[in-house]
Amino acid sequence: MASTLFKRLGGEDGIVAAVILFYEKVLADEHVSHFFSDLDMDKQVDKQVAFMTMAFDGPSNYTGRD
């Protein structure tokens, strides 16, 4: 049986690391960081991890909008 993309990317640890790195870069960019100034970033990271986990065929607990 083929490994899922989720597993090949390192599972939850890999997804969390990628999302955190992404938002660190976004928040350091003066051109786009203002779009995130009023967000709870911990909540944003959690939502993004849940979405990417579902999208990459991991255990789905995403409850956001379709």
Short mmCIF file of C-alpha atoms in Angstrom, two decimals:
data_model
loop_
_atom_site.label_atom_id
_atom_site.label_comp_id
_atom_site.label_asym_id
_atom_site.label_seq_id
_atom_site.Cartn_x
_atom_site.Cartn_y
_atom_site.Cartn_z
CA MET A 1 0.00 0.00 0.00
CA ALA A 2 1.32 3.42 -0.97
CA SER A 3 2.19 5.90 1.73
CA THR A 4 -0.03 8.98 1.93
CA LEU A 5 1.35 12.41 1.11
CA PHE A 6 0.70 13.29 4.75
CA LYS A 7 3.07 10.51 5.88
CA ARG A 8 5.67 11.34 3.23
CA LEU A 9 5.72 14.96 4.43
CA GLY A 10 6.55 13.84 7.96
CA GLY A 11 3.09 13.44 9.43
CA GLU A 12 1.78 15.97 11.91
CA ASP A 13 5.28 17.08 12.93
CA GLY A 14 6.18 17.87 9.31
CA ILE A 15 2.96 19.77 8.67
CA VAL A 16 3.29 21.79 11.89
CA ALA A 17 6.90 22.70 11.07
CA ALA A 18 5.97 23.80 7.53
CA VAL A 19 3.02 25.90 8.70
CA ILE A 20 5.04 27.61 11.42
CA LEU A 21 7.87 28.38 8.99
CA PHE A 22 5.36 29.71 6.45
CA TYR A 23 3.74 32.10 8.93
CA GLU A 24 7.13 33.23 10.29
CA LYS A 25 8.04 34.27 6.75
CA VAL A 26 4.63 35.88 6.10
CA LEU A 27 4.75 37.89 9.32
CA ALA A 28 8.30 39.06 8.54
CA ASP A 29 7.24 40.37 5.13
CA GLU A 30 6.23 44.02 5.33
CA HIS A 31 4.14 43.70 2.17
CA VAL A 32 1.71 41.10 3.53
CA SER A 33 2.07 41.00 7.32
CA HIS A 34 -0.60 43.65 7.84
CA PHE A 35 -3.24 41.20 6.57
CA PHE A 36 -2.58 39.10 9.69
CA SER A 37 -2.27 41.86 12.30
CA ASP A 38 -5.69 41.25 13.88
CA LEU A 39 -5.56 37.45 13.84
CA ASP A 40 -4.96 35.07 16.72
CA MET A 41 -1.95 33.40 15.12
CA ASP A 42 -2.04 30.33 17.38
CA LYS A 43 -5.60 29.69 16.22
CA GLN A 44 -4.63 30.42 12.60
CA VAL A 45 -1.76 27.92 12.75
CA ASP A 46 -4.05 25.27 14.26
CA LYS A 47 -6.63 25.78 11.51
CA GLN A 48 -4.01 25.65 8.76
CA VAL A 49 -2.46 22.48 10.19
CA ALA A 50 -5.90 20.84 10.38
CA PHE A 51 -6.72 21.86 6.81
CA MET A 52 -3.40 20.70 5.36
CA THR A 53 -3.61 17.42 7.28
CA MET A 54 -7.01 16.75 5.71
CA ALA A 55 -5.87 17.89 2.25
CA PHE A 56 -2.81 15.62 2.36
CA ASP A 57 -4.88 12.56 3.34
CA GLY A 58 -4.02 12.54 7.02
CA PRO A 59 -6.43 12.03 9.92
CA SER A 60 -9.20 14.53 9.26
CA ASN A 61 -10.42 16.76 12.06
CA TYR A 62 -10.81 19.91 9.94
CA THR A 63 -14.03 21.74 10.80
CA GLY A 64 -13.60 24.93 8.77
CA ARG A 65 -15.63 26.08 5.83
CA ASP A 66 -15.68 24.05 2.63
#
